[in-house]
Amino acid sequence: MVTKGDAFDPNCPTRAILDRIGDKWTVLVVLSLRGGPLRFTELRDGIGRVAPKVLTQTLRRMERDGLITREVYPEIPPRVVYTLTPMGASLTAPIAAVTDWAETHMPAITKAQRQYDETA
């Protein structure tokens, strides 16, 4: 029987999962794929400022974790499409909520940073 972990325990696997879903590239991939399947270049162009190597690594980790599927079509050149799995899709609401919070509070955070920097 699988039990819930203790994220405060340094040896708990929950920490690795939190690292994965808290990674900015994973967040942006989930947000990008919430509208449906995309090809690698569509993901890269939509996310912006992500190195192809980093995006490839992120996609492989997400596929390994069961968050996305990778489908290769036997064409020349091969067409590869990425899609959220049901588990990956279940992340869209929490990630969208955190993104909304960040966008809402960005002006206040920017102001606090400026004030802190002026007094530091």
PDB file of C-alpha atoms in Angstrom:
ATOM      1  CA  MET A   1       0.000   0.000   0.000  1.00  0.00           C
ATOM      2  CA  VAL A   2       1.323   3.424  -0.978  1.00  0.00           C
ATOM      3  CA  THR A   3       1.160   6.043   1.745  1.00  0.00           C
ATOM      4  CA  LYS A   4       1.551   9.778   1.583  1.00  0.00           C
ATOM      5  CA  GLY A   5       5.064  11.026   2.122  1.00  0.00           C
ATOM      6  CA  ASP A   6       6.502  13.688   4.346  1.00  0.00           C
ATOM      7  CA  ALA A   7       7.779  16.494   2.139  1.00  0.00           C
ATOM      8  CA  PHE A   8       9.855  17.785   5.056  1.00  0.00           C
ATOM      9  CA  ASP A   9      11.821  14.528   5.203  1.00  0.00           C
ATOM     10  CA  PRO A  10      14.946  15.002   3.032  1.00  0.00           C
ATOM     11  CA  ASN A  11      14.697  11.365   1.874  1.00  0.00           C
ATOM     12  CA  CYS A  12      11.029  11.532   0.876  1.00  0.00           C
ATOM     13  CA  PRO A  13      10.307  11.005  -2.849  1.00  0.00           C
ATOM     14  CA  THR A  14       7.651  13.708  -2.606  1.00  0.00           C
ATOM     15  CA  ARG A  15      10.476  16.251  -2.724  1.00  0.00           C
ATOM     16  CA  ALA A  16      11.542  15.048  -6.166  1.00  0.00           C
ATOM     17  CA  ILE A  17       7.968  15.382  -7.389  1.00  0.00           C
ATOM     18  CA  LEU A  18       7.692  18.894  -5.960  1.00  0.00           C
ATOM     19  CA  ASP A  19      10.976  19.784  -7.668  1.00  0.00           C
ATOM     20  CA  ARG A  20       9.587  18.529 -10.972  1.00  0.00           C
ATOM     21  CA  ILE A  21       6.242  20.291 -10.848  1.00  0.00           C
ATOM     22  CA  GLY A  22       7.837  23.435  -9.425  1.00  0.00           C
ATOM     23  CA  ASP A  23      10.373  23.665 -12.243  1.00  0.00           C
ATOM     24  CA  LYS A  24       9.649  26.682 -14.436  1.00  0.00           C
ATOM     25  CA  TRP A  25      10.007  24.701 -17.662  1.00  0.00           C
ATOM     26  CA  THR A  26       7.612  21.987 -16.465  1.00  0.00           C
ATOM     27  CA  VAL A  27       5.107  24.668 -15.491  1.00  0.00           C
ATOM     28  CA  LEU A  28       5.368  26.322 -18.895  1.00  0.00           C
ATOM     29  CA  VAL A  29       5.074  22.994 -20.747  1.00  0.00           C
ATOM     30  CA  VAL A  30       1.926  22.111 -18.787  1.00  0.00           C
ATOM     31  CA  LEU A  31       0.412  25.534 -19.492  1.00  0.00           C
ATOM     32  CA  SER A  32       1.337  25.232 -23.183  1.00  0.00           C
ATOM     33  CA  LEU A  33      -0.118  21.751 -23.579  1.00  0.00           C
ATOM     34  CA  ARG A  34      -3.379  22.477 -21.769  1.00  0.00           C
ATOM     35  CA  GLY A  35      -4.851  23.580 -25.093  1.00  0.00           C
ATOM     36  CA  GLY A  36      -3.992  20.288 -26.785  1.00  0.00           C
ATOM     37  CA  PRO A  37      -1.110  18.408 -28.389  1.00  0.00           C
ATOM     38  CA  LEU A  38       1.882  20.307 -29.750  1.00  0.00           C
ATOM     39  CA  ARG A  39       5.034  19.555 -31.691  1.00  0.00           C
ATOM     40  CA  PHE A  40       8.467  20.300 -30.258  1.00  0.00           C
ATOM     41  CA  THR A  41       8.952  23.505 -32.256  1.00  0.00           C
ATOM     42  CA  GLU A  42       5.479  24.728 -31.316  1.00  0.00           C
ATOM     43  CA  LEU A  43       6.311  24.170 -27.643  1.00  0.00           C
ATOM     44  CA  ARG A  44       9.713  25.842 -27.956  1.00  0.00           C
ATOM     45  CA  ASP A  45       8.336  28.836 -29.835  1.00  0.00           C
ATOM     46  CA  GLY A  46       5.384  29.213 -27.460  1.00  0.00           C
ATOM     47  CA  ILE A  47       7.519  29.024 -24.335  1.00  0.00           C
ATOM     48  CA  GLY A  48      10.303  31.218 -25.679  1.00  0.00           C
ATOM     49  CA  ARG A  49      13.846  31.587 -24.346  1.00  0.00           C
ATOM     50  CA  VAL A  50      14.278  27.872 -23.690  1.00  0.00           C
ATOM     51  CA  ALA A  51      17.265  26.070 -25.138  1.00  0.00           C
ATOM     52  CA  PRO A  52      16.320  23.017 -27.213  1.00  0.00           C
ATOM     53  CA  LYS A  53      18.508  20.828 -24.991  1.00  0.00           C
ATOM     54  CA  VAL A  54      16.743  22.044 -21.837  1.00  0.00           C
ATOM     55  CA  LEU A  55      13.306  21.561 -23.380  1.00  0.00           C
ATOM     56  CA  THR A  56      14.258  18.054 -24.535  1.00  0.00           C
ATOM     57  CA  GLN A  57      15.461  17.158 -21.030  1.00  0.00           C
ATOM     58  CA  THR A  58      12.296  18.568 -19.485  1.00  0.00           C
ATOM     59  CA  LEU A  59      10.054  16.665 -21.902  1.00  0.00           C
ATOM     60  CA  ARG A  60      11.911  13.401 -21.256  1.00  0.00           C
ATOM     61  CA  ARG A  61      11.583  13.809 -17.480  1.00  0.00           C
ATOM     62  CA  MET A  62       7.909  14.655 -17.795  1.00  0.00           C
ATOM     63  CA  GLU A  63       7.338  11.618 -20.013  1.00  0.00           C
ATOM     64  CA  ARG A  64       9.183   9.412 -17.506  1.00  0.00           C
ATOM     65  CA  ASP A  65       7.027  10.827 -14.709  1.00  0.00           C
ATOM     66  CA  GLY A  66       3.837  10.064 -16.629  1.00  0.00           C
ATOM     67  CA  LEU A  67       2.857  13.711 -17.128  1.00  0.00           C
ATOM     68  CA  ILE A  68       3.035  13.723 -20.934  1.00  0.00           C
ATOM     69  CA  THR A  69       3.033  11.274 -23.804  1.00  0.00           C
ATOM     70  CA  ARG A  70       5.271  11.463 -26.839  1.00  0.00           C
ATOM     71  CA  GLU A  71       3.868  10.118 -30.087  1.00  0.00           C
ATOM     72  CA  VAL A  72       6.107   9.634 -33.122  1.00  0.00           C
ATOM     73  CA  TYR A  73       4.440   9.472 -36.530  1.00  0.00           C
ATOM     74  CA  PRO A  74       6.237   7.465 -39.223  1.00  0.00           C
ATOM     75  CA  GLU A  75       6.714  10.316 -41.659  1.00  0.00           C
ATOM     76  CA  ILE A  76       9.791  11.816 -43.272  1.00  0.00           C
ATOM     77  CA  PRO A  77      10.926  13.715 -41.350  1.00  0.00           C
ATOM     78  CA  PRO A  78       9.319  12.062 -38.307  1.00  0.00           C
ATOM     79  CA  ARG A  79       6.578  14.099 -36.674  1.00  0.00           C
ATOM     80  CA  VAL A  80       6.622  14.040 -32.870  1.00  0.00           C
ATOM     81  CA  VAL A  81       3.663  15.290 -30.839  1.00  0.00           C
ATOM     82  CA  TYR A  82       3.474  15.840 -27.072  1.00  0.00           C
ATOM     83  CA  THR A  83       0.236  15.569 -25.113  1.00  0.00           C
ATOM     84  CA  LEU A  84      -0.659  15.852 -21.444  1.00  0.00           C
ATOM     85  CA  THR A  85      -1.710  12.603 -19.821  1.00  0.00           C
ATOM     86  CA  PRO A  86      -4.740  12.710 -17.520  1.00  0.00           C
ATOM     87  CA  MET A  87      -2.334  13.049 -14.573  1.00  0.00           C
ATOM     88  CA  GLY A  88      -0.494  15.876 -16.348  1.00  0.00           C
ATOM     89  CA  ALA A  89      -3.796  17.554 -17.187  1.00  0.00           C
ATOM     90  CA  SER A  90      -4.723  17.425 -13.494  1.00  0.00           C
ATOM     91  CA  LEU A  91      -1.836  19.856 -12.893  1.00  0.00           C
ATOM     92  CA  THR A  92      -3.317  22.561 -15.099  1.00  0.00           C
ATOM     93  CA  ALA A  93      -5.716  23.952 -12.486  1.00  0.00           C
ATOM     94  CA  PRO A  94      -3.142  24.232  -9.639  1.00  0.00           C
ATOM     95  CA  ILE A  95      -0.520  25.669 -11.998  1.00  0.00           C
ATOM     96  CA  ALA A  96      -3.020  28.116 -13.483  1.00  0.00           C
ATOM     97  CA  ALA A  97      -3.972  29.204  -9.944  1.00  0.00           C
ATOM     98  CA  VAL A  98      -0.333  29.839  -8.986  1.00  0.00           C
ATOM     99  CA  THR A  99       0.266  31.652 -12.287  1.00  0.00           C
ATOM    100  CA  ASP A 100      -2.789  33.822 -11.673  1.00  0.00           C
ATOM    101  CA  TRP A 101      -1.552  34.569  -8.143  1.00  0.00           C
ATOM    102  CA  ALA A 102       1.881  35.553  -9.511  1.00  0.00           C
ATOM    103  CA  GLU A 103       0.363  37.835 -12.139  1.00  0.00           C
ATOM    104  CA  THR A 104      -1.970  39.435  -9.591  1.00  0.00           C
ATOM    105  CA  HIS A 105       0.775  40.071  -7.046  1.00  0.00           C
ATOM    106  CA  MET A 106       3.601  40.943  -9.453  1.00  0.00           C
ATOM    107  CA  PRO A 107       3.276  44.735  -8.983  1.00  0.00           C
ATOM    108  CA  ALA A 108       3.368  44.432  -5.180  1.00  0.00           C
ATOM    109  CA  ILE A 109       6.314  42.028  -5.283  1.00  0.00           C
ATOM    110  CA  THR A 110       8.224  44.265  -7.688  1.00  0.00           C
ATOM    111  CA  LYS A 111       7.565  47.236  -5.387  1.00  0.00           C
ATOM    112  CA  ALA A 112       8.728  45.270  -2.316  1.00  0.00           C
ATOM    113  CA  GLN A 113      11.890  44.228  -4.161  1.00  0.00           C
ATOM    114  CA  ARG A 114      12.677  47.830  -5.096  1.00  0.00           C
ATOM    115  CA  GLN A 115      12.119  48.983  -1.517  1.00  0.00           C
ATOM    116  CA  TYR A 116      14.292  46.199  -0.145  1.00  0.00           C
ATOM    117  CA  ASP A 117      17.073  46.930  -2.651  1.00  0.00           C
ATOM    118  CA  GLU A 118      17.015  50.631  -1.772  1.00  0.00           C
ATOM    119  CA  THR A 119      17.569  49.887   1.924  1.00  0.00           C
ATOM    120  CA  ALA A 120      19.987  46.964   1.551  1.00  0.00           C
TER     121      ALA A 120
END
